[in-house]
């Protein structure tokens, strides 16, 4: 699923596929984006698309609704 992380701004990386014969073709390493409901400072809830790594960080600090 292409796109950007709405909190950190991360985007997909690009690189090469390598076959057994070491042929190269371009590919993208897409982000693992998830929809998460986050608590804002004023107590309201907002749905954002963030990477799975950032979901763990949000849960660690108790910001996930």
XYZ file of N, CA and C in Angstrom:
195
model
N 0.851 -1.169 0.000
C 0.000 0.000 0.000
C 0.897 1.233 0.000
N 0.930 1.990 -1.076
C 1.803 3.149 -1.145
C 1.264 4.295 -0.300
N 2.102 5.236 -0.028
C 1.690 6.407 0.735
C 2.772 6.840 1.695
N 2.396 7.733 2.590
C 3.323 8.253 3.586
C 2.764 8.050 4.972
N 3.663 7.956 5.923
C 3.298 7.932 7.332
C 2.850 9.343 7.701
N 1.649 9.492 8.268
C 1.112 10.816 8.531
C 1.770 11.498 9.724
N 2.461 10.759 10.570
C 3.131 11.379 11.714
C 4.591 11.699 11.428
N 5.323 10.771 10.841
C 6.759 10.960 10.650
C 7.135 11.361 9.231
N 6.223 11.185 8.275
C 6.518 11.553 6.895
C 7.358 10.535 6.142
N 7.549 9.347 6.710
C 8.322 8.320 6.020
C 7.621 7.932 4.727
N 8.414 7.580 3.702
C 7.843 7.106 2.449
C 8.587 5.848 2.016
N 8.095 5.222 0.958
C 8.669 3.972 0.483
C 10.103 4.173 0.005
N 10.942 3.172 0.234
C 12.322 3.187 -0.239
C 12.392 2.486 -1.586
N 13.417 2.797 -2.364
C 13.608 2.113 -3.637
C 14.924 1.354 -3.600
N 14.966 0.290 -4.368
C 16.168 -0.532 -4.426
C 16.110 -1.434 -5.637
N 16.849 -2.519 -5.575
C 16.918 -3.451 -6.686
C 16.465 -4.841 -6.278
N 15.771 -5.534 -7.209
C 15.574 -6.971 -7.088
C 16.830 -7.619 -7.631
N 17.292 -8.676 -6.994
C 18.472 -9.388 -7.497
C 18.085 -10.845 -7.717
N 18.227 -11.322 -8.952
C 17.943 -12.717 -9.257
C 19.169 -13.572 -8.927
N 19.036 -14.884 -9.099
C 20.182 -15.771 -8.870
C 21.317 -15.470 -9.835
N 20.968 -14.957 -11.012
C 21.991 -14.587 -11.991
C 22.507 -13.166 -11.763
N 22.064 -12.557 -10.658
C 22.454 -11.193 -10.272
C 21.981 -10.131 -11.269
N 20.875 -10.414 -11.975
C 20.248 -9.379 -12.785
C 19.568 -8.393 -11.845
N 19.539 -7.126 -12.225
C 18.914 -6.126 -11.360
C 17.720 -5.501 -12.054
N 16.637 -5.326 -11.299
C 15.479 -4.558 -11.731
C 15.031 -3.722 -10.541
N 14.537 -2.529 -10.821
C 14.140 -1.627 -9.747
C 12.881 -2.148 -9.059
N 12.792 -1.913 -7.752
C 11.615 -2.265 -6.972
C 11.459 -1.254 -5.856
N 10.300 -1.275 -5.191
C 10.081 -0.401 -4.048
C 9.807 -1.240 -2.816
N 10.299 -0.766 -1.688
C 10.024 -1.363 -0.395
C 8.934 -0.516 0.253
N 7.671 -0.974 0.147
C 6.544 -0.202 0.642
C 6.456 -0.271 2.161
N 5.801 0.726 2.738
C 5.613 0.786 4.178
C 4.459 -0.113 4.600
N 4.524 -0.583 5.836
C 3.435 -1.369 6.411
C 2.508 -0.394 7.135
N 1.633 0.292 6.368
C 0.769 1.319 6.934
C -0.478 0.704 7.553
N -0.836 1.220 8.730
C -2.005 0.766 9.466
C -2.830 1.977 9.868
N -4.151 1.816 9.915
C -5.014 2.881 10.418
C -5.137 2.739 11.931
N -4.893 3.841 12.635
C -4.906 3.834 14.094
C -5.657 5.065 14.577
N -6.444 4.910 15.633
C -7.113 6.038 16.254
C -6.230 6.559 17.375
N -5.867 7.844 17.285
C -4.927 8.461 18.215
C -5.660 9.507 19.038
N -5.294 9.612 20.322
C -5.863 10.639 21.183
C -5.102 11.938 21.008
N -5.823 13.037 20.756
C -5.201 14.353 20.618
C -5.067 14.994 21.997
N -4.377 16.128 22.047
C -4.157 16.825 23.318
C -5.457 17.299 23.959
N -6.428 17.692 23.144
C -7.684 18.204 23.688
C -8.687 17.096 24.013
N -8.274 15.838 23.928
C -9.144 14.715 24.267
C -9.913 14.133 23.107
N -9.838 14.742 21.945
C -10.554 14.207 20.783
C -9.762 13.062 20.160
N -10.441 12.287 19.320
C -9.816 11.156 18.652
C -9.663 11.464 17.175
N -8.561 10.995 16.587
C -8.319 11.202 15.170
C -7.731 9.927 14.586
N -8.190 9.538 13.389
C -7.672 8.360 12.715
C -6.533 8.780 11.794
N -5.381 8.126 11.943
C -4.214 8.433 11.122
C -3.651 7.131 10.563
N -2.903 7.257 9.458
C -2.221 6.101 8.861
C -0.744 6.191 9.218
N -0.278 5.229 10.001
C 1.112 5.214 10.442
C 1.696 3.829 10.200
N 3.028 3.732 10.226
C 3.680 2.443 10.041
C 3.487 1.577 11.270
N 3.651 0.280 11.106
C 3.489 -0.659 12.208
C 4.488 -0.368 13.313
N 5.690 0.069 12.957
C 6.696 0.418 13.962
C 6.220 1.587 14.817
N 5.611 2.589 14.193
C 5.130 3.738 14.943
C 3.894 3.418 15.765
N 3.109 2.413 15.358
C 1.975 1.970 16.171
C 2.494 1.438 17.503
N 3.586 0.695 17.473
C 4.180 0.170 18.705
C 4.636 1.308 19.616
N 5.227 2.330 19.018
C 5.690 3.469 19.801
C 4.510 4.215 20.425
N 3.429 4.404 19.649
C 2.247 5.074 20.180
C 1.631 4.289 21.329
N 1.580 2.962 21.194
C 1.038 2.127 22.271
C 1.908 2.207 23.512
N 3.214 2.288 23.316
C 4.155 2.367 24.437
C 3.887 3.590 25.297
N 3.562 4.719 24.655
C 3.320 5.961 25.380
C 1.841 6.202 25.676
N 0.996 5.222 25.361
C -0.422 5.304 25.705
C -1.215 6.316 24.901
N -0.864 6.531 23.646
C -1.549 7.518 22.815
C -2.586 6.899 21.894
N -2.716 5.576 21.908
C -3.691 4.900 21.039
C -5.007 4.773 21.798
N -6.102 5.161 21.127
C -7.410 5.086 21.766
C -7.902 3.651 21.823
